[in-house]
Amino acid sequence: MKFVDEVSIRVEAGKGGNGCVSFRREKYIPFGGPDGGDGGDGGSVYLVADGNLNTLVDLRYQSRYKAENGRPGQGSNMTGKGGSDLEIQVPVGTIVYDEDTEELLGDLVKDGQRLLVAQGGFHGIGNARYKSSTNRAPRESSPGTPGEDRTLRLELKVLADVGLLGMPNAGKSTLIRSVSAAKPKVADYPFTTLYPNLGVVKIESHRSFVIADIPGLIEGAAQGAGLGIRFLKHLARNRILLHLVDVAPYDDTDAIGAVRAIEAELEAFSPELARRERWLVLNKVDLLPEDERNAVCDDIVQQLGWEGPVYRISAIAKLGTDRLMQDIMARLEELRESEG
């Protein structure tokens, strides 16, 4: 199973310009003959794969795209200007379907790859092109043809940049609701999340990343217990893992034991995954008395011997989440630059 980011857009190519009916008019030349020019071709619509994009979220805010029409021809055998092509930037890995026919139009798998999705209309013919030995003064021309008009369904099958780890009820679903537009189910009982949830965290225009809420792991998940083993593989290509810890569990669960259990499952499933960059996120700090927060959090970090980044947040109160997301975005950009 892969996460799917999906959006539908309407694309319309430009209409071809009409041909012109015109006759040459010059002094002392009473029968100058036809000189109507052809119209210009309509602009086509292309999808272009851009390696700097990783979501389709920007296309959700503009659902209609239209290329420029061709200009009509003019006298003196002047051809109309062709309409400019329209290029729509999409992430690498975007699959394109015609929504009405379900036809697969293409799969953009390389940076810079272009896919024609709507052909521009053909130009109309001017009357100069109709001249013949038997028709010296044609008064006919042809109109430009309409451009293609179709609804596209774009699917981006990706694995998230950031994966959320943690025991059931650690607050993973709440965090993803807090920082993105995703609305996973949240409740006060374990295993609320039965399927992976995907959220797009938009920092600003063209700066965003994908975050995945993975169903909670339990001890023995790598051997098939619980739900976690079904989705543990989705963490394999995450650049950063956020390990959420509930610092105020309702059932007095040992926070240190919970972290150790998850680490053991990661190691059992994939030693390489266990060495992936992992940040400790201490969640639900708002449930602790203010005079005890620092002591409780410091004690957890000390007992774990944690040397990586540590963040203290409340997902439901959006306390500390903005800074966490900003730092993740900055780190992902560093990793992308070093990789490419």
mmCIF file of C-alpha atoms in Angstrom:
data_model
loop_
_atom_site.group_PDB
_atom_site.id
_atom_site.type_symbol
_atom_site.label_atom_id
_atom_site.label_comp_id
_atom_site.label_asym_id
_atom_site.label_seq_id
_atom_site.Cartn_x
_atom_site.Cartn_y
_atom_site.Cartn_z
ATOM 1 C CA MET A 1 0.000 0.000 0.000
ATOM 2 C CA LYS A 2 1.221 3.527 -0.819
ATOM 3 C CA PHE A 3 -0.065 6.851 0.360
ATOM 4 C CA VAL A 4 -1.966 8.680 -2.368
ATOM 5 C CA ASP A 5 -2.300 12.413 -2.731
ATOM 6 C CA GLU A 6 -5.068 13.009 -5.292
ATOM 7 C CA VAL A 7 -6.561 16.034 -7.030
ATOM 8 C CA SER A 8 -8.809 16.694 -10.050
ATOM 9 C CA ILE A 9 -8.239 19.614 -12.420
ATOM 10 C CA ARG A 10 -9.843 20.853 -15.630
ATOM 11 C CA VAL A 11 -7.508 21.703 -18.519
ATOM 12 C CA GLU A 12 -8.460 23.429 -21.752
ATOM 13 C CA ALA A 13 -6.149 23.965 -24.708
ATOM 14 C CA GLY A 14 -6.371 27.137 -26.768
ATOM 15 C CA LYS A 15 -8.591 27.454 -29.845
ATOM 16 C CA GLY A 16 -6.910 27.836 -33.227
ATOM 17 C CA GLY A 17 -7.154 31.266 -34.826
ATOM 18 C CA ASN A 18 -9.531 31.725 -37.771
ATOM 19 C CA GLY A 19 -8.266 32.133 -41.323
ATOM 20 C CA CYS A 20 -8.679 35.528 -42.943
ATOM 21 C CA VAL A 21 -10.524 36.543 -46.137
ATOM 22 C CA SER A 22 -8.674 39.459 -47.692
ATOM 23 C CA PHE A 23 -7.685 40.765 -51.134
ATOM 24 C CA ARG A 24 -4.616 42.689 -52.140
ATOM 25 C CA ARG A 25 -5.433 46.361 -52.681
ATOM 26 C CA GLU A 26 -2.740 48.482 -54.328
ATOM 27 C CA LYS A 27 -2.783 51.407 -56.726
ATOM 28 C CA TYR A 28 -2.628 50.372 -60.381
ATOM 29 C CA ILE A 29 -3.225 46.724 -59.441
ATOM 30 C CA PRO A 30 -7.020 46.288 -59.812
ATOM 31 C CA PHE A 31 -6.975 42.520 -59.419
ATOM 32 C CA GLY A 32 -4.419 41.859 -56.737
ATOM 33 C CA GLY A 33 -5.801 38.492 -55.767
ATOM 34 C CA PRO A 34 -6.405 36.908 -52.344
ATOM 35 C CA ASP A 35 -3.921 37.560 -49.522
ATOM 36 C CA GLY A 36 -5.737 36.375 -46.391
ATOM 37 C CA GLY A 37 -3.329 34.686 -43.944
ATOM 38 C CA ASP A 38 -3.785 31.581 -41.811
ATOM 39 C CA GLY A 39 -4.624 31.780 -38.130
ATOM 40 C CA GLY A 40 -2.241 30.716 -35.357
ATOM 41 C CA ASP A 41 -2.356 27.368 -33.587
ATOM 42 C CA GLY A 42 -3.891 27.285 -30.117
ATOM 43 C CA GLY A 43 -1.616 26.712 -27.138
ATOM 44 C CA SER A 44 -1.384 23.214 -25.684
ATOM 45 C CA VAL A 45 -1.366 22.194 -22.009
ATOM 46 C CA TYR A 46 1.556 20.207 -20.606
ATOM 47 C CA LEU A 47 2.270 18.704 -17.198
ATOM 48 C CA VAL A 48 5.927 19.035 -16.226
ATOM 49 C CA ALA A 49 7.575 17.003 -13.465
ATOM 50 C CA ASP A 50 9.381 19.197 -10.939
ATOM 51 C CA GLY A 51 11.776 17.512 -8.515
ATOM 52 C CA ASN A 52 11.422 20.405 -6.061
ATOM 53 C CA LEU A 53 7.742 19.628 -5.438
ATOM 54 C CA ASN A 54 6.518 16.762 -3.323
ATOM 55 C CA THR A 55 2.764 17.296 -3.037
ATOM 56 C CA LEU A 56 -0.234 18.236 -5.178
ATOM 57 C CA VAL A 57 -1.570 20.586 -2.534
ATOM 58 C CA ASP A 58 -1.066 23.739 -4.634
ATOM 59 C CA LEU A 59 -3.346 22.390 -7.384
ATOM 60 C CA ARG A 60 -6.233 22.157 -4.920
ATOM 61 C CA TYR A 61 -6.515 25.939 -4.884
ATOM 62 C CA GLN A 62 -6.785 26.326 -8.663
ATOM 63 C CA SER A 63 -8.824 23.703 -10.474
ATOM 64 C CA ARG A 64 -9.091 25.184 -13.995
ATOM 65 C CA TYR A 65 -6.264 25.834 -16.433
ATOM 66 C CA LYS A 66 -6.563 27.284 -19.942
ATOM 67 C CA ALA A 67 -3.895 27.794 -22.588
ATOM 68 C CA GLU A 68 -3.867 30.855 -24.857
ATOM 69 C CA ASN A 69 -5.952 30.971 -28.040
ATOM 70 C CA GLY A 70 -4.307 31.432 -31.444
ATOM 71 C CA ARG A 71 -4.778 34.814 -33.123
ATOM 72 C CA PRO A 72 -6.687 35.123 -36.414
ATOM 73 C CA GLY A 73 -4.872 35.622 -39.686
ATOM 74 C CA GLN A 74 -4.683 39.039 -41.357
ATOM 75 C CA GLY A 75 -4.365 40.516 -44.804
ATOM 76 C CA SER A 76 -1.091 40.776 -46.682
ATOM 77 C CA ASN A 77 -0.620 37.066 -46.042
ATOM 78 C CA MET A 78 0.067 37.696 -42.347
ATOM 79 C CA THR A 79 -0.225 34.585 -40.198
ATOM 80 C CA GLY A 80 -1.816 34.957 -36.795
ATOM 81 C CA LYS A 81 0.318 34.520 -33.697
ATOM 82 C CA GLY A 82 0.179 31.072 -32.106
ATOM 83 C CA GLY A 83 -1.124 30.756 -28.565
ATOM 84 C CA SER A 84 1.441 30.156 -25.816
ATOM 85 C CA ASP A 85 1.606 26.679 -24.327
ATOM 86 C CA LEU A 86 0.679 26.306 -20.676
ATOM 87 C CA GLU A 87 2.925 24.269 -18.383
ATOM 88 C CA ILE A 88 1.666 23.004 -15.027
ATOM 89 C CA GLN A 89 4.310 21.937 -12.523
ATOM 90 C CA VAL A 90 3.642 18.671 -10.684
ATOM 91 C CA PRO A 91 5.799 16.461 -8.435
ATOM 92 C CA VAL A 92 7.863 13.626 -9.847
ATOM 93 C CA GLY A 93 5.832 10.430 -9.483
ATOM 94 C CA THR A 94 2.514 11.935 -10.587
ATOM 95 C CA ILE A 95 0.209 9.568 -12.471
ATOM 96 C CA VAL A 96 -2.293 11.195 -14.844
ATOM 97 C CA TYR A 97 -5.742 9.821 -15.746
ATOM 98 C CA ASP A 98 -8.585 11.134 -17.884
ATOM 99 C CA GLU A 99 -11.298 11.281 -15.232
ATOM 100 C CA ASP A 100 -14.147 10.718 -17.698
ATOM 101 C CA THR A 101 -12.699 7.687 -19.500
ATOM 102 C CA GLU A 102 -10.304 6.393 -16.801
ATOM 103 C CA GLU A 103 -7.626 6.269 -19.518
ATOM 104 C CA LEU A 104 -4.057 6.373 -18.202
ATOM 105 C CA LEU A 105 -2.439 9.312 -19.966
ATOM 106 C CA GLY A 106 1.018 9.029 -18.501
ATOM 107 C CA ASP A 107 3.338 8.633 -15.535
ATOM 108 C CA LEU A 108 5.840 11.414 -14.796
ATOM 109 C CA VAL A 109 8.835 9.645 -13.312
ATOM 110 C CA LYS A 110 11.773 11.945 -14.161
ATOM 111 C CA ASP A 111 12.526 15.532 -13.278
ATOM 112 C CA GLY A 112 11.752 17.771 -16.252
ATOM 113 C CA GLN A 113 9.601 15.191 -18.041
ATOM 114 C CA ARG A 114 6.754 16.791 -20.039
ATOM 115 C CA LEU A 115 3.384 15.208 -20.788
ATOM 116 C CA LEU A 116 0.922 16.633 -23.318
ATOM 117 C CA VAL A 117 -2.532 16.474 -21.744
ATOM 118 C CA ALA A 118 -4.545 18.818 -24.006
ATOM 119 C CA GLN A 119 -3.665 19.461 -27.643
ATOM 120 C CA GLY A 120 -4.116 22.999 -28.917
ATOM 121 C CA GLY A 121 -6.580 23.658 -31.737
ATOM 122 C CA PHE A 122 -5.360 23.687 -35.359
ATOM 123 C CA HIS A 123 -5.191 27.031 -37.153
ATOM 124 C CA GLY A 124 -7.796 28.086 -39.700
ATOM 125 C CA ILE A 125 -6.856 28.522 -43.371
ATOM 126 C CA GLY A 126 -6.877 31.934 -45.068
ATOM 127 C CA ASN A 127 -8.379 32.507 -48.521
ATOM 128 C CA ALA A 128 -4.934 32.820 -50.113
ATOM 129 C CA ARG A 129 -4.557 29.075 -49.652
ATOM 130 C CA TYR A 130 -7.776 28.415 -51.617
ATOM 131 C CA LYS A 131 -6.561 30.111 -54.780
ATOM 132 C CA SER A 132 -6.360 27.846 -57.829
ATOM 133 C CA SER A 133 -6.326 28.065 -61.621
ATOM 134 C CA THR A 134 -10.086 27.823 -61.656
ATOM 135 C CA ASN A 135 -10.782 29.897 -58.555
ATOM 136 C CA ARG A 136 -8.763 33.073 -58.809
ATOM 137 C CA ALA A 137 -10.701 35.053 -56.191
ATOM 138 C CA PRO A 138 -11.802 32.655 -53.411
ATOM 139 C CA ARG A 139 -13.939 34.175 -50.695
ATOM 140 C CA GLU A 140 -13.731 31.275 -48.352
ATOM 141 C CA SER A 141 -11.634 30.518 -45.299
ATOM 142 C CA SER A 142 -11.797 28.002 -42.498
ATOM 143 C CA PRO A 143 -12.172 28.615 -38.750
ATOM 144 C CA GLY A 144 -9.680 27.369 -36.212
ATOM 145 C CA THR A 145 -10.560 24.154 -34.423
ATOM 146 C CA PRO A 146 -11.280 24.060 -30.677
ATOM 147 C CA GLY A 147 -8.568 22.867 -28.320
ATOM 148 C CA GLU A 148 -8.968 19.713 -26.284
ATOM 149 C CA ASP A 149 -10.888 20.094 -23.039
ATOM 150 C CA ARG A 150 -10.689 17.381 -20.405
ATOM 151 C CA THR A 151 -10.828 16.692 -16.682
ATOM 152 C CA LEU A 152 -7.706 15.077 -15.259
ATOM 153 C CA ARG A 153 -7.245 13.072 -12.106
ATOM 154 C CA LEU A 154 -3.735 13.356 -10.750
ATOM 155 C CA GLU A 155 -2.456 10.819 -8.243
ATOM 156 C CA LEU A 156 0.834 11.155 -6.415
ATOM 157 C CA LYS A 157 1.959 7.910 -4.842
ATOM 158 C CA VAL A 158 4.554 8.847 -2.309
ATOM 159 C CA LEU A 159 6.021 7.781 0.981
ATOM 160 C CA ALA A 160 6.012 10.507 3.580
ATOM 161 C CA ASP A 161 9.038 12.645 4.430
ATOM 162 C CA VAL A 162 8.257 12.373 8.130
ATOM 163 C CA GLY A 163 6.846 9.389 10.006
ATOM 164 C CA LEU A 164 5.224 9.444 13.438
ATOM 165 C CA LEU A 165 6.210 6.694 15.864
ATOM 166 C CA GLY A 166 4.686 5.993 19.225
ATOM 167 C CA MET A 167 2.500 3.755 21.291
ATOM 168 C CA PRO A 168 -1.298 3.891 20.880
ATOM 169 C CA ASN A 169 -2.703 7.150 22.265
ATOM 170 C CA ALA A 170 0.669 8.897 22.161
ATOM 171 C CA GLY A 171 -1.068 11.722 20.282
ATOM 172 C CA LYS A 172 0.055 11.035 16.711
ATOM 173 C CA SER A 173 -3.371 11.571 15.137
ATOM 174 C CA THR A 174 -3.885 14.717 17.174
ATOM 175 C CA LEU A 175 -0.546 16.094 16.008
ATOM 176 C CA ILE A 176 -1.287 15.485 12.352
ATOM 177 C CA ARG A 177 -4.693 17.172 12.732
ATOM 178 C CA SER A 178 -3.003 20.098 14.424
ATOM 179 C CA VAL A 179 -0.356 20.797 11.772
ATOM 180 C CA SER A 180 -2.115 19.820 8.543
ATOM 181 C CA ALA A 181 -5.538 19.669 6.914
ATOM 182 C CA ALA A 182 -5.786 15.909 7.465
ATOM 183 C CA LYS A 183 -8.569 14.819 9.804
ATOM 184 C CA PRO A 184 -7.745 11.371 11.176
ATOM 185 C CA LYS A 185 -9.999 9.901 13.820
ATOM 186 C CA VAL A 186 -9.106 10.847 17.371
ATOM 187 C CA ALA A 187 -10.514 9.176 20.475
ATOM 188 C CA ASP A 188 -9.491 8.288 24.005
ATOM 189 C CA TYR A 189 -8.930 4.589 23.383
ATOM 190 C CA PRO A 190 -6.031 2.687 21.811
ATOM 191 C CA PHE A 191 -5.780 1.844 18.127
ATOM 192 C CA THR A 192 -7.967 4.717 16.947
ATOM 193 C CA THR A 193 -5.868 4.780 13.777
ATOM 194 C CA LEU A 194 -6.515 1.635 11.741
ATOM 195 C CA TYR A 195 -4.933 2.890 8.502
ATOM 196 C CA PRO A 196 -2.070 5.283 7.759
ATOM 197 C CA ASN A 197 -3.105 8.911 7.509
ATOM 198 C CA LEU A 198 -1.266 11.338 5.267
ATOM 199 C CA GLY A 199 -1.029 15.050 5.938
ATOM 200 C CA VAL A 200 0.632 17.866 4.013
ATOM 201 C CA VAL A 201 2.304 20.446 6.248
ATOM 202 C CA LYS A 202 2.464 23.717 4.306
ATOM 203 C CA ILE A 203 5.012 26.127 5.718
ATOM 204 C CA GLU A 204 4.651 28.672 2.903
ATOM 205 C CA SER A 205 4.233 28.681 -0.874
ATOM 206 C CA HIS A 206 6.322 25.880 -2.420
ATOM 207 C CA ARG A 207 7.663 24.858 1.028
ATOM 208 C CA SER A 208 5.851 21.844 2.353
ATOM 209 C CA PHE A 209 6.396 18.266 3.407
ATOM 210 C CA VAL A 210 4.385 15.109 3.880
ATOM 211 C CA ILE A 211 3.827 13.648 7.325
ATOM 212 C CA ALA A 212 2.415 10.174 7.997
ATOM 213 C CA ASP A 213 0.475 9.044 11.027
ATOM 214 C CA ILE A 214 1.222 5.327 11.348
ATOM 215 C CA PRO A 215 -1.000 3.032 13.469
ATOM 216 C CA GLY A 216 0.393 2.561 16.949
ATOM 217 C CA LEU A 217 2.957 -0.133 17.551
ATOM 218 C CA ILE A 218 2.888 -2.484 20.500
ATOM 219 C CA GLU A 219 5.426 -4.877 21.893
ATOM 220 C CA GLY A 220 5.765 -7.826 19.523
ATOM 221 C CA ALA A 221 4.614 -5.886 16.462
ATOM 222 C CA ALA A 222 7.615 -7.033 14.429
ATOM 223 C CA GLN A 223 6.439 -10.614 15.009
ATOM 224 C CA GLY A 224 2.895 -9.790 13.930
ATOM 225 C CA ALA A 225 1.198 -8.552 17.091
ATOM 226 C CA GLY A 226 -1.216 -5.654 16.820
ATOM 227 C CA LEU A 227 -1.529 -3.426 13.765
ATOM 228 C CA GLY A 228 1.937 -1.982 13.500
ATOM 229 C CA ILE A 229 3.647 -4.624 11.370
ATOM 230 C CA ARG A 230 1.272 -3.940 8.458
ATOM 231 C CA PHE A 231 2.468 -0.353 8.231
ATOM 232 C CA LEU A 232 5.988 -0.449 9.657
ATOM 233 C CA LYS A 233 7.343 -0.750 6.105
ATOM 234 C CA HIS A 234 5.952 2.709 5.300
ATOM 235 C CA LEU A 235 8.550 4.232 7.602
ATOM 236 C CA ALA A 236 11.411 2.762 5.559
ATOM 237 C CA ARG A 237 11.832 5.802 3.267
ATOM 238 C CA ASN A 238 11.021 8.517 5.770
ATOM 239 C CA ARG A 239 13.865 10.960 6.143
ATOM 240 C CA ILE A 240 12.964 11.798 9.743
ATOM 241 C CA LEU A 241 11.098 9.806 12.380
ATOM 242 C CA LEU A 242 9.292 11.648 15.159
ATOM 243 C CA HIS A 243 9.037 9.517 18.278
ATOM 244 C CA LEU A 244 6.040 10.765 20.244
ATOM 245 C CA VAL A 245 5.908 10.071 23.957
ATOM 246 C CA ASP A 246 2.922 10.693 26.211
ATOM 247 C CA VAL A 247 4.386 12.402 29.287
ATOM 248 C CA ALA A 248 1.072 12.242 31.171
ATOM 249 C CA PRO A 249 -0.491 8.839 30.369
ATOM 250 C CA TYR A 250 -3.945 8.246 31.797
ATOM 251 C CA ASP A 251 -3.007 4.685 32.832
ATOM 252 C CA ASP A 252 0.411 5.527 34.346
ATOM 253 C CA THR A 253 2.233 3.748 31.525
ATOM 254 C CA ASP A 254 6.008 3.893 31.868
ATOM 255 C CA ALA A 255 7.211 6.405 29.285
ATOM 256 C CA ILE A 256 10.740 4.979 29.289
ATOM 257 C CA GLY A 257 9.462 1.452 28.746
ATOM 258 C CA ALA A 258 7.257 2.659 25.883
ATOM 259 C CA VAL A 259 10.225 4.217 24.081
ATOM 260 C CA ARG A 260 12.374 1.116 24.622
ATOM 261 C CA ALA A 261 9.605 -1.126 23.280
ATOM 262 C CA ILE A 262 9.309 0.888 20.063
ATOM 263 C CA GLU A 263 13.085 0.889 19.637
ATOM 264 C CA ALA A 264 13.124 -2.876 20.008
ATOM 265 C CA GLU A 265 10.423 -3.266 17.332
ATOM 266 C CA LEU A 266 12.353 -1.044 14.948
ATOM 267 C CA GLU A 267 15.540 -3.014 15.511
ATOM 268 C CA ALA A 268 13.723 -6.323 15.042
ATOM 269 C CA PHE A 269 12.077 -5.161 11.816
ATOM 270 C CA SER A 270 15.071 -3.379 10.276
ATOM 271 C CA PRO A 271 18.392 -2.424 11.902
ATOM 272 C CA GLU A 272 18.818 0.186 9.174
ATOM 273 C CA LEU A 273 15.499 1.747 10.084
ATOM 274 C CA ALA A 274 16.475 1.792 13.737
ATOM 275 C CA ARG A 275 19.461 3.979 12.825
ATOM 276 C CA ARG A 276 17.323 6.490 10.918
ATOM 277 C CA GLU A 277 17.363 10.084 12.181
ATOM 278 C CA ARG A 278 14.869 10.209 15.030
ATOM 279 C CA TRP A 279 13.608 13.145 17.078
ATOM 280 C CA LEU A 280 12.082 12.808 20.536
ATOM 281 C CA VAL A 281 8.786 14.659 20.912
ATOM 282 C CA LEU A 282 7.408 14.843 24.428
ATOM 283 C CA ASN A 283 3.684 15.355 24.001
ATOM 284 C CA LYS A 284 0.832 16.436 26.297
ATOM 285 C CA VAL A 285 3.041 18.654 28.459
ATOM 286 C CA ASP A 286 -0.006 20.847 29.100
ATOM 287 C CA LEU A 287 -1.409 18.065 31.297
ATOM 288 C CA LEU A 288 1.506 18.371 33.715
ATOM 289 C CA PRO A 289 1.544 20.969 36.502
ATOM 290 C CA GLU A 290 3.674 23.896 35.385
ATOM 291 C CA ASP A 291 6.101 23.503 38.271
ATOM 292 C CA GLU A 292 6.699 19.832 37.343
ATOM 293 C CA ARG A 293 6.985 20.000 33.516
ATOM 294 C CA ASN A 294 10.682 20.644 33.266
ATOM 295 C CA ALA A 295 11.567 18.043 35.877
ATOM 296 C CA VAL A 296 9.431 15.306 34.279
ATOM 297 C CA CYS A 297 10.716 16.002 30.765
ATOM 298 C CA ASP A 298 14.337 16.278 31.843
ATOM 299 C CA ASP A 299 14.040 12.999 33.749
ATOM 300 C CA ILE A 300 12.725 11.177 30.653
ATOM 301 C CA VAL A 301 15.527 12.537 28.476
ATOM 302 C CA GLN A 302 18.141 11.666 31.088
ATOM 303 C CA GLN A 303 16.902 8.118 31.645
ATOM 304 C CA LEU A 304 16.833 7.500 27.905
ATOM 305 C CA GLY A 305 20.276 8.969 27.451
ATOM 306 C CA TRP A 306 18.822 10.762 24.433
ATOM 307 C CA GLU A 307 21.374 12.714 22.404
ATOM 308 C CA GLY A 308 19.219 13.790 19.447
ATOM 309 C CA PRO A 309 16.770 16.680 19.110
ATOM 310 C CA VAL A 310 14.119 16.952 21.836
ATOM 311 C CA TYR A 311 10.867 18.936 21.624
ATOM 312 C CA ARG A 312 8.215 19.571 24.216
ATOM 313 C CA ILE A 313 4.754 20.116 22.755
ATOM 314 C CA SER A 314 1.042 19.856 23.267
ATOM 315 C CA ALA A 315 -0.490 18.751 19.981
ATOM 316 C CA ILE A 316 -4.063 19.490 21.020
ATOM 317 C CA ALA A 317 -3.188 22.971 22.332
ATOM 318 C CA LYS A 318 -0.752 23.628 19.451
ATOM 319 C CA LEU A 319 1.931 24.435 21.980
ATOM 320 C CA GLY A 320 5.396 24.212 20.414
ATOM 321 C CA THR A 321 4.109 22.673 17.171
ATOM 322 C CA ASP A 322 4.975 25.649 14.942
ATOM 323 C CA ARG A 323 8.620 25.583 15.952
ATOM 324 C CA LEU A 324 8.751 21.820 15.488
ATOM 325 C CA MET A 325 7.347 22.026 11.945
ATOM 326 C CA GLN A 326 9.665 24.896 10.992
ATOM 327 C CA ASP A 327 12.704 22.956 12.210
ATOM 328 C CA ILE A 328 11.588 19.836 10.328
ATOM 329 C CA MET A 329 11.208 21.833 7.113
ATOM 330 C CA ALA A 330 14.686 23.324 7.511
ATOM 331 C CA ARG A 331 16.220 19.907 8.168
ATOM 332 C CA LEU A 332 14.453 18.308 5.187
ATOM 333 C CA GLU A 333 15.763 21.057 2.922
ATOM 334 C CA GLU A 334 19.288 20.375 4.199
ATOM 335 C CA LEU A 335 18.885 16.663 3.476
ATOM 336 C CA ARG A 336 17.469 17.278 -0.010
ATOM 337 C CA GLU A 337 20.337 19.612 -0.847
ATOM 338 C CA SER A 338 22.934 17.120 0.327
ATOM 339 C CA GLU A 339 21.272 14.322 -1.653
ATOM 340 C CA GLY A 340 21.011 16.202 -4.850
#
